[in-house]
Coordinates of C-alpha atoms in Angstrom, one line a residue:
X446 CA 97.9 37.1 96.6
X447 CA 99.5 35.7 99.7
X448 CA 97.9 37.2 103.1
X449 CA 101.7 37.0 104.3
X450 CA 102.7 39.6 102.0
X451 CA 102.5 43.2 103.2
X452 CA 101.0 45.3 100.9
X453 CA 102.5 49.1 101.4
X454 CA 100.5 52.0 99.8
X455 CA 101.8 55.3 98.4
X456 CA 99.8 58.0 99.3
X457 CA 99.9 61.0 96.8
X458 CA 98.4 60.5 93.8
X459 CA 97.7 56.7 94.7
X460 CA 95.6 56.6 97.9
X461 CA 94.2 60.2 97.1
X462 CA 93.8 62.3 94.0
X463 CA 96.3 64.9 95.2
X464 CA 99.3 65.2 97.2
X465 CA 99.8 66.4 100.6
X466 CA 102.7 68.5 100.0
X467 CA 100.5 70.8 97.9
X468 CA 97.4 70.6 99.9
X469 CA 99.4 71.3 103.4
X470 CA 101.3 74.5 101.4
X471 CA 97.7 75.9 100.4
X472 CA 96.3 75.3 103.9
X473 CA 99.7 77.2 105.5
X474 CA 99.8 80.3 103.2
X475 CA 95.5 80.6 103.6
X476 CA 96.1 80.9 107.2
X477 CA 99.2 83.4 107.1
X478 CA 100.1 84.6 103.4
X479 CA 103.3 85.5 104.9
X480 CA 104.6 82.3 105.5
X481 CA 105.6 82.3 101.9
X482 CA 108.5 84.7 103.0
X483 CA 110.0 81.4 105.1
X484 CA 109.5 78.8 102.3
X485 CA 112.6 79.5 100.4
X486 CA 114.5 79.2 103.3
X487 CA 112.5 75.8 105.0
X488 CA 113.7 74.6 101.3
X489 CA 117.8 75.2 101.7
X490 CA 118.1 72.8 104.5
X491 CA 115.8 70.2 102.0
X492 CA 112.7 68.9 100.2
X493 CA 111.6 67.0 103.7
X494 CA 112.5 70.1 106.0
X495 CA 109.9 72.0 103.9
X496 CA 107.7 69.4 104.6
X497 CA 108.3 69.0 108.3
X498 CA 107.9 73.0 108.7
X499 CA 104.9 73.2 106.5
X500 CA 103.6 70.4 108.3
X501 CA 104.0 71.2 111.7
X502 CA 102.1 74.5 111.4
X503 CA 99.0 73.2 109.8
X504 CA 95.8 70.9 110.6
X505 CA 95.3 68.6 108.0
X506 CA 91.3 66.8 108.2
X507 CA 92.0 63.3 106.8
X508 CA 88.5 62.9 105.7
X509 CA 88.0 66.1 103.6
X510 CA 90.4 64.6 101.0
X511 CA 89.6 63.2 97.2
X512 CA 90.4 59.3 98.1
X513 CA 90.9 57.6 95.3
X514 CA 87.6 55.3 96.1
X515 CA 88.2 52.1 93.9
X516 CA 91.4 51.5 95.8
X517 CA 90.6 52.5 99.0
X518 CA 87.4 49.6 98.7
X519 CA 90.2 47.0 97.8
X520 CA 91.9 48.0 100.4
X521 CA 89.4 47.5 103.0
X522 CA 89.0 43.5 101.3
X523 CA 92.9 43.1 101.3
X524 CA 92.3 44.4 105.6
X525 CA 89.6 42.0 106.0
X526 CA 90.9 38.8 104.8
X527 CA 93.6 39.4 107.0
X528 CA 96.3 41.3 105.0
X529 CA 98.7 43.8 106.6
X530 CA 98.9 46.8 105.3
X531 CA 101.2 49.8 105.3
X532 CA 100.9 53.7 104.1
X533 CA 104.5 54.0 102.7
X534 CA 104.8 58.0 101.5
X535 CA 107.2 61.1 101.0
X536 CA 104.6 63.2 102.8
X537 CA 105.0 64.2 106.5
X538 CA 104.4 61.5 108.8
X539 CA 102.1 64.0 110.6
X540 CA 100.2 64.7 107.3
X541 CA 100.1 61.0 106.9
X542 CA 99.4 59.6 110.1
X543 CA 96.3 61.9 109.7
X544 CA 95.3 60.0 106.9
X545 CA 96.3 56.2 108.5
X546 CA 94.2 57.1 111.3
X547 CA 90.8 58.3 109.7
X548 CA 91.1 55.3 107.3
X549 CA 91.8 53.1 109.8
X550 CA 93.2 50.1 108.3
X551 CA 96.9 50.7 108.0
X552 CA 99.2 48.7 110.3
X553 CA 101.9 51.1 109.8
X554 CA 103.2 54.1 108.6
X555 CA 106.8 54.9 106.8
X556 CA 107.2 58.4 105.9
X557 CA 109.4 61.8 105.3
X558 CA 110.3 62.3 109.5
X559 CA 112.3 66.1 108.4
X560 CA 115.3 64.6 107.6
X561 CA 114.5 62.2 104.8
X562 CA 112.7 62.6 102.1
X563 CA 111.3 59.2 101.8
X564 CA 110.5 58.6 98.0
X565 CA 112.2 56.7 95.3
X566 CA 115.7 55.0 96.3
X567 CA 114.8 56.3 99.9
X568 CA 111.6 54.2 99.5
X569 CA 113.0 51.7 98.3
X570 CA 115.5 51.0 100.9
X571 CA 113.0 51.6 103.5
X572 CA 110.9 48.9 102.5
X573 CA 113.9 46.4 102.1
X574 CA 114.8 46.9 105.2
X575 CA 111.3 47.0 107.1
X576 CA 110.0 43.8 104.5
X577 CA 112.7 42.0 102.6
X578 CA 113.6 42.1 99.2
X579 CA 110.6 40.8 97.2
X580 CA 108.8 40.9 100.4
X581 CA 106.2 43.1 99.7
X582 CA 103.6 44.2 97.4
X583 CA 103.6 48.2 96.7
X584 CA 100.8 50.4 95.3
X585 CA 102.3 53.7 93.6
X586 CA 101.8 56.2 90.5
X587 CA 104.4 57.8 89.4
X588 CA 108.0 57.4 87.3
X589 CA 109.5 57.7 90.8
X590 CA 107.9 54.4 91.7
X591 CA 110.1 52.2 89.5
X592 CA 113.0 53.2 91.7
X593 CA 110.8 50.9 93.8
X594 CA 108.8 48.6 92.2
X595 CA 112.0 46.3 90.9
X596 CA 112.5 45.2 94.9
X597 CA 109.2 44.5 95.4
X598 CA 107.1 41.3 94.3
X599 CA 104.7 42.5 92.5
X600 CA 103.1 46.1 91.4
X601 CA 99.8 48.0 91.6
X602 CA 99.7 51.0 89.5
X603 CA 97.1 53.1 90.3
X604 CA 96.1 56.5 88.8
X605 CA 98.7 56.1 85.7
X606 CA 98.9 55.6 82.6
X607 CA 99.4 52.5 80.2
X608 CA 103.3 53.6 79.2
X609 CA 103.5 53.5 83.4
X610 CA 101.7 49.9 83.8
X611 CA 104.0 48.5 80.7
X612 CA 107.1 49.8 81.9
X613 CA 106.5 48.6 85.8
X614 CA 105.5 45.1 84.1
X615 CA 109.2 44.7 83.2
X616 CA 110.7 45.1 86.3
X617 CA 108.1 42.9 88.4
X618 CA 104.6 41.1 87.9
X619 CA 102.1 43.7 87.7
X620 CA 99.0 42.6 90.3
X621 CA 96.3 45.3 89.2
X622 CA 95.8 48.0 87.9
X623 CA 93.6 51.3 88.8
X624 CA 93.6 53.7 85.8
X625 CA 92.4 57.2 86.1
X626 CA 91.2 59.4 82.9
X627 CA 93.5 62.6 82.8
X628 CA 91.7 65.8 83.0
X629 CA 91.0 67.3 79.8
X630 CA 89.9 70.7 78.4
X631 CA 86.3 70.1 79.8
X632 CA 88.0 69.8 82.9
X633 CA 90.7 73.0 82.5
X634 CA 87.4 75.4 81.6
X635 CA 85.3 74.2 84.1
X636 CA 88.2 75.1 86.8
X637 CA 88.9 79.1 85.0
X638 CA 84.8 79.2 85.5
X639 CA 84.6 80.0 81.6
X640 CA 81.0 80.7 82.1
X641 CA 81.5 82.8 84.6
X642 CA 83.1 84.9 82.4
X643 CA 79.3 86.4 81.7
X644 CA 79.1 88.4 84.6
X645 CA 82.4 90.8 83.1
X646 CA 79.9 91.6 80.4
X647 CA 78.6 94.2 82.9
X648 CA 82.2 95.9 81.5
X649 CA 79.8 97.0 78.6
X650 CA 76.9 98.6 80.6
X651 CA 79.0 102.0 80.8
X652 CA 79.0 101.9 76.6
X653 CA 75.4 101.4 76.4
X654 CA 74.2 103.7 79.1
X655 CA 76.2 105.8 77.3
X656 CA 74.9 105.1 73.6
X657 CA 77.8 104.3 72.3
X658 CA 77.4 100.8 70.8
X659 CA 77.9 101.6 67.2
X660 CA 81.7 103.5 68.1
X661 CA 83.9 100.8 66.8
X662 CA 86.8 101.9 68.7
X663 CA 85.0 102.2 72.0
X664 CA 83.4 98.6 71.6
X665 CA 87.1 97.3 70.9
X666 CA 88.6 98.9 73.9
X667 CA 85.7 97.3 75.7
X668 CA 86.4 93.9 74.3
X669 CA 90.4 94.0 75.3
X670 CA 88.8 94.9 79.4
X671 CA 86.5 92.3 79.5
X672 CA 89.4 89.7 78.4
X673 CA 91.7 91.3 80.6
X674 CA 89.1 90.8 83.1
X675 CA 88.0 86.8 82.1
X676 CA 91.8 86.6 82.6
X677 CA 92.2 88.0 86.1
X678 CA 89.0 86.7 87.2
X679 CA 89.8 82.9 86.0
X680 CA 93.0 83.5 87.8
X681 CA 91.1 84.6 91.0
X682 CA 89.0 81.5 91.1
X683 CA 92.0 79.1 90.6
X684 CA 93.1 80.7 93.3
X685 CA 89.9 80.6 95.6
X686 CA 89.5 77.1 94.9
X687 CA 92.4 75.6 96.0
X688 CA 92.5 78.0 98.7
X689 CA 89.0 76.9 99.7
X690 CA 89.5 72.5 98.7
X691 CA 87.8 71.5 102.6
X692 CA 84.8 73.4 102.5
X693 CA 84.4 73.1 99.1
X694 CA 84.3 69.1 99.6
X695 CA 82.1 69.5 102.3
X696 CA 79.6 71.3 100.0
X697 CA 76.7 69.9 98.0
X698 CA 78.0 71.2 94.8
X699 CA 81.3 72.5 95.2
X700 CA 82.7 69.1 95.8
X701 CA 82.7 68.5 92.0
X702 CA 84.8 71.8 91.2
X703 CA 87.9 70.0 89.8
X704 CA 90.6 70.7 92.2
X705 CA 88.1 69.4 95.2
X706 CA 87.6 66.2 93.5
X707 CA 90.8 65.7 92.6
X708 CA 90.2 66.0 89.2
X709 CA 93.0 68.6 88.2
X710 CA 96.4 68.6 89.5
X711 CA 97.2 71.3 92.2
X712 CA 100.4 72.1 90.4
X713 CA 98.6 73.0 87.4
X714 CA 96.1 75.9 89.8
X715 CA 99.6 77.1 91.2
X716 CA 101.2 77.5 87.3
X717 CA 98.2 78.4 85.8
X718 CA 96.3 81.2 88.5
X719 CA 100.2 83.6 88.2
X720 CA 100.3 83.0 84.1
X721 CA 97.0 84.5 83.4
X722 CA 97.3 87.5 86.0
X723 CA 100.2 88.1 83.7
X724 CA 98.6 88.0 80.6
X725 CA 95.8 90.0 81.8
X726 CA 98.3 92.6 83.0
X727 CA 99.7 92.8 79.4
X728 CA 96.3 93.0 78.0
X729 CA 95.8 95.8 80.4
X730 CA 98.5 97.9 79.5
X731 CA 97.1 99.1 76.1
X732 CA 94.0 100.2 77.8
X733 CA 93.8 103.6 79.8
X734 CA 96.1 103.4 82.9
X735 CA 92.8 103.7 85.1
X736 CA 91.8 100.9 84.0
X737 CA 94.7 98.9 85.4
X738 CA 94.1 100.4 88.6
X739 CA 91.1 99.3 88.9
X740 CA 92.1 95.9 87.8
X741 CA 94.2 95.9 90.5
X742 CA 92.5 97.0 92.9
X743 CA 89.6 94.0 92.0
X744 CA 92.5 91.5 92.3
X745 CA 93.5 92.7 95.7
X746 CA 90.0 92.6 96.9
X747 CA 89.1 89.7 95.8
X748 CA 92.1 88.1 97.1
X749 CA 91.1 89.7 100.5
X750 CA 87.7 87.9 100.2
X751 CA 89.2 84.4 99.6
X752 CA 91.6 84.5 102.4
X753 CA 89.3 86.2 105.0
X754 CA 86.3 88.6 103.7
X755 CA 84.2 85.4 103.0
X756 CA 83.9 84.2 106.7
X757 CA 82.6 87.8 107.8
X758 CA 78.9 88.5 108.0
X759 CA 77.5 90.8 105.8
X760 CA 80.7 91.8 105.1
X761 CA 81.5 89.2 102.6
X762 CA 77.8 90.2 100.3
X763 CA 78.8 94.3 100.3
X764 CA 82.2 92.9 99.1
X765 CA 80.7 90.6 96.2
X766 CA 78.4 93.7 95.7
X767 CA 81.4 95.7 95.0
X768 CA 83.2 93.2 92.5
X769 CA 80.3 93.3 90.6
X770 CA 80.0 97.2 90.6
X771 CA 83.8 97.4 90.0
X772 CA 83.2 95.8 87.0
X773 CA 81.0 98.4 85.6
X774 CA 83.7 100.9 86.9
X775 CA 86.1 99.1 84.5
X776 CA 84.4 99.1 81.9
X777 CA 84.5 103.1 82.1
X778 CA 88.3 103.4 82.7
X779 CA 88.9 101.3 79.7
X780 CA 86.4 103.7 77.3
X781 CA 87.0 107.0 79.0
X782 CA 83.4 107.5 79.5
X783 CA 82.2 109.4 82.4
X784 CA 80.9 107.2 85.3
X785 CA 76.6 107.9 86.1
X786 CA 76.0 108.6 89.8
X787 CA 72.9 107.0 89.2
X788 CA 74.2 104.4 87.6
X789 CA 77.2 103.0 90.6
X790 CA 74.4 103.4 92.8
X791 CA 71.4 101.3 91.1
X792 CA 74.6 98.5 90.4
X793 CA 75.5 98.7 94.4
X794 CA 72.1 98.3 95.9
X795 CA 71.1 95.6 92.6
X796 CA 74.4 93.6 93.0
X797 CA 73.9 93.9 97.4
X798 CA 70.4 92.1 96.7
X799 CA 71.7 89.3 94.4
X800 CA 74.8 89.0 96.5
X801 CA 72.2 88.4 99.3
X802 CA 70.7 85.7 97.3
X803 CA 73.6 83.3 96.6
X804 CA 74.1 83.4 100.3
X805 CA 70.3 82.8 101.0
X806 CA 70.4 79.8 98.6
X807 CA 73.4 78.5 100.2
X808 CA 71.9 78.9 103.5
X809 CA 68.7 77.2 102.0
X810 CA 70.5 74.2 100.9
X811 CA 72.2 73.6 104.0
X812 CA 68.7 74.0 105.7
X813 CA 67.4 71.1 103.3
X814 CA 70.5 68.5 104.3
X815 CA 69.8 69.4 108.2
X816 CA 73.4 71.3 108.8
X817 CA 73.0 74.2 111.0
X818 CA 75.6 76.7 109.4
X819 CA 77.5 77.1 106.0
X820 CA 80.8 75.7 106.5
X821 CA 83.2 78.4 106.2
X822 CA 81.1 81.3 106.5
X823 CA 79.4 83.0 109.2
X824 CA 75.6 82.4 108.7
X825 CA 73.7 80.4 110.3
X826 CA 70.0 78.6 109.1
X827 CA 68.1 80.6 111.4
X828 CA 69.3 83.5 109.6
X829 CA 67.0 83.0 106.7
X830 CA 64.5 85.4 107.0
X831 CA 66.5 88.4 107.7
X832 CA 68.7 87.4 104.8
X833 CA 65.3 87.2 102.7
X834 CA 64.2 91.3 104.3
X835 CA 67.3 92.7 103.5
X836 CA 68.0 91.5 100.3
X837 CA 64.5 92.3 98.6
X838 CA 64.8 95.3 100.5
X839 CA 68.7 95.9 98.7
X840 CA 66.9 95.4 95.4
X841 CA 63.9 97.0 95.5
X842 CA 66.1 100.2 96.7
X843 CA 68.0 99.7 93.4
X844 CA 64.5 100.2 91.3
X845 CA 63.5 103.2 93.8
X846 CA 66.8 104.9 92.1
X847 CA 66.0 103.8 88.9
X848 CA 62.7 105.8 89.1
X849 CA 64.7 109.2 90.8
X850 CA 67.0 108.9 87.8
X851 CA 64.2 108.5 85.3
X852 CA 62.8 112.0 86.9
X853 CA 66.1 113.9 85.8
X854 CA 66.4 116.4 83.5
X855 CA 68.8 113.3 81.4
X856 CA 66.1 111.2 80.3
X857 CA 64.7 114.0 78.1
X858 CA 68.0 114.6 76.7
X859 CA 69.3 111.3 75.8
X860 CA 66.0 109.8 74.7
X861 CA 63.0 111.0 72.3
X862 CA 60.2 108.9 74.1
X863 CA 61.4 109.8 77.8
X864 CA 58.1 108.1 79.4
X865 CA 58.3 105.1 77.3
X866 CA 61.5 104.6 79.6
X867 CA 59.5 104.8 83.0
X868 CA 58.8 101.2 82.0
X869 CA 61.8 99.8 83.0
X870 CA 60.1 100.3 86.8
X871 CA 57.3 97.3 86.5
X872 CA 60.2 95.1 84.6
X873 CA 63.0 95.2 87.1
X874 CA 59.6 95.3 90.0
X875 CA 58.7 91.8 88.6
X876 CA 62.2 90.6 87.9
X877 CA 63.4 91.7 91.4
X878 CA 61.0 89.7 92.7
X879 CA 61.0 86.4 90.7
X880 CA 64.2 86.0 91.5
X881 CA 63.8 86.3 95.0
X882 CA 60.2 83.9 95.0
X883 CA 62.9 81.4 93.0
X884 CA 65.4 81.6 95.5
X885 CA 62.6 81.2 98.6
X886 CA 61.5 77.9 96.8
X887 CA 65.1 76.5 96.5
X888 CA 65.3 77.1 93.2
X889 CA 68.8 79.1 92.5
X890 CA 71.4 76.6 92.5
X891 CA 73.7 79.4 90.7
X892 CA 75.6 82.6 90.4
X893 CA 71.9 84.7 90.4
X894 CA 73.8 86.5 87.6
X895 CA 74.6 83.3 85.6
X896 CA 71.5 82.1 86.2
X897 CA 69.7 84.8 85.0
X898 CA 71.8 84.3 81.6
X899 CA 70.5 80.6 81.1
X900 CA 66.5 81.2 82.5
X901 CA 64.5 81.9 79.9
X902 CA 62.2 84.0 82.2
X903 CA 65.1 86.6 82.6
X904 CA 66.1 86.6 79.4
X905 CA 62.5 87.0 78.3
X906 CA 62.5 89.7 80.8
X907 CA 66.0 91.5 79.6
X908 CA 64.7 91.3 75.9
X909 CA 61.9 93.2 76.7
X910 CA 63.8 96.1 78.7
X911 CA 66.1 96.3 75.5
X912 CA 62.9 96.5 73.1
X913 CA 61.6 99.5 75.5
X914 CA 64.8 101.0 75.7
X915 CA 65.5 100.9 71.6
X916 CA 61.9 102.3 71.6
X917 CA 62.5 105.4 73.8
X918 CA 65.7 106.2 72.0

């Protein structure tokens, strides 16, 4: 290539796995959810107002975005051999000059200034008039780009597909190419957290406390909740996610959820997360109308927790306490069985202590890579060891009740071999504390909950509390 070419970059989906547009909308509405009442009308006065208003009201960090890295290493030869080079994009040129200037090699930036929307014949003219006809070289992605690529000399398609590639070949040379695998099904479960989906078994705990596993009808009813639930849930943590991208990509682990990484398409989290509330609200309605109530009332909270109850201290765990709990709760409203006293209150102080250890093993990461705090939370390192008192202390509260319920006059009356029951007390006394001894040694890189489904320990552990418990009956 000649160096006296300019070579002009798009930016959404080219330069990053993502597009600003999306990113800048989920940064506005997480910092006032009632900024959504304005977007309809930023969008009469058009497409590059909405941008400009979104824009203007939000901080955008260039670094904590999914670059696409093959590119951006090109780039950086194309700079040094002398090349200039422009970030040509429909984004803001706020938003983009954000990105220019934490990359650092751009010459230039041509972008969306509130009036126009630069992107396809916009783009095009731009660049004829800034370069020449067949005076530049231009990066880009999308169908929109052949509005552009015809004026200029040659083409890079990056992140697109082979019909893309072919079809940009016969309106000018195609220079390289930068192909990116679409996300698959892999992909699409791993963002609904299908395995997650474990923890809304706890929808079934009512049934068995309540010895009803071999009631057909009851077990079906259950079975509609805890879809319903997987439903609302998956939609929750679509949600979260892309509510969450910059401290996720900050984060150890978190950085390969797909929506951080760039992986999976914004647009798809902002279809998807509404379509399966829905369903689950359908599902819902041939359940007990309690039980949509409380489905409600776990999506509201939840919602409350990813746009603010997550960055308060101790706050955030009782809340995460009490999504788990609700989720025994549910599973009563769907069955119509009679909620145990004894039972919300071993789940509250049970789920408090294991709530308590995903932040401790958060914390204990971040302690391990030198940070001082958990980005977007309110703990700091040195907060460790009172995370460690009160959490064991949470859960060893939660087998003190146990062992007052196990003295009530129930026991005998729901079980032949009351005393056989009592132990339950040494199992959840040594499970209580493994988990905590695995967590002090680094161990729990998990939901505890999740975890304690794939360690064969705990499930050692759960097996024999069942064998006990079909015993005493």
């Amino acid at each position: 290539m000649s160096d006296n070419v300019a070579l002009c970059v798009d930016l959404d989906g080219t330069l990053i796995h993502s597009d600003l547009l999306l990113e800048s909308f989920l940064l506005l509405i997480k910092d006032n959810p009632f900024y959504l009442l304005l977007v309809p009308f930023w969008l009469l006065g058009g497409k590059a107002r909405l941008k400009r208003e979104i824009a203007s009201r939000v901080k955008l960090d260039g670094s904590a975005l999914p670059y696409t890295k093959p590119l951006v290493a090109w780039l950086q030869e194309q700079k040094a051999a002398g090349r200039q080079l422009w970030l040509c994009t429909a984004s803001d040129e706020s938003l983009a000059r954000a990105v220019a200037d934490h990359l650092g090699f751009f010459d230039g930036v041509l972008a969306s200034n509130g009036q126009t929307n630069l992107s396809g014949s916009n783009k095009a003219a731009a660049l004829v008039a800034k370069f020449g006809e067949k005076g530049f070289d231009y990066c880009g992605n999308e169908k929109v780009d052949l509005r552009v690529w015809p004026h200029a000399r040659g083409a890079i398609v990056v992140n697109a597909s082979a019909s893309l590639a072919a079809t940009a070949a016969r309106v000018t040379q195609v220079l390289g190419q930068y192909p990116f695998k679409p996300a698959g099904l892999k992909v699409v479960l791993k963002a609904l957290r299908v395995h997650q989906w474990a923890k809304n078994a706890l929808i079934f705990v009512p049934v068995a406390a309540a010895h009803q596993l071999g009631d057909v009808a009851v077990i079906g009813q259950a079975l509609m909740a805890f879809v319903a639930f997987s439903l609302c849930a998956s939609s929750v943590y679509l949600l979260n996610d892309m509510l969450d991208l910059a401290a996720d990509r900050q984060h150890h682990s978190k950085c390969h959820r797909p929506f951080a990484a760039g992986t999976l398409s914004l647009l798809f989290g902002l279809m998807a997360a509404p379509l399966l509330l829905v369903a689950a609200v359908l599902i819902s309605l041939c359940l007990p109308a309690k039980f949509l109530l409380v489905l409600t009332g776990y999506y509201v909270v939840t919602l409350a927790y990813s746009f603010s109850l997550k960055r308060m201290v101790m706050i955030d765990v009782l809340t995460l306490a009490g999504l788990y709990t609700v989720r025994i709760v549910a599973g009563a409203a769907a069955t119509a069985i009679p909620l145990s006293f004894w039972l919300l209150m071993f789940a509250i102080f049970i789920f408090l202590s294991l709530a308590i250890v995903k932040r401790y093993a958060e914390l204990h990461q971040m302690k391990v890579q030198g940070k001082l705090k958990a980005q977007g939370r309110g703990y700091q390192v040195e907060d460790l060891s009172l995370l460690q008192s009160l959490g064991g202390a949470s859960g060893y509260l939660s087998i003190l009740v146990l062992a007052l319920y196990l003295n009530t006059p129930d026991i005998a009356r729901m079980y032949h071999q009351p005393k056989l029951v009592w132990l339950l007390v040494p199992i959840m006394l040594y499970w209580v504390s493994r988990i905590w001894m695995q967590t002090h040694r680094g161990n729990m890189h998990d939901d505890p909950l999740v975890y304690a489904l794939k360690d064969r320990v705990s499930l050692i552990t759960g097996a024999m509390a069942a064998v006990v418990l079909a015993l005493a009956v």
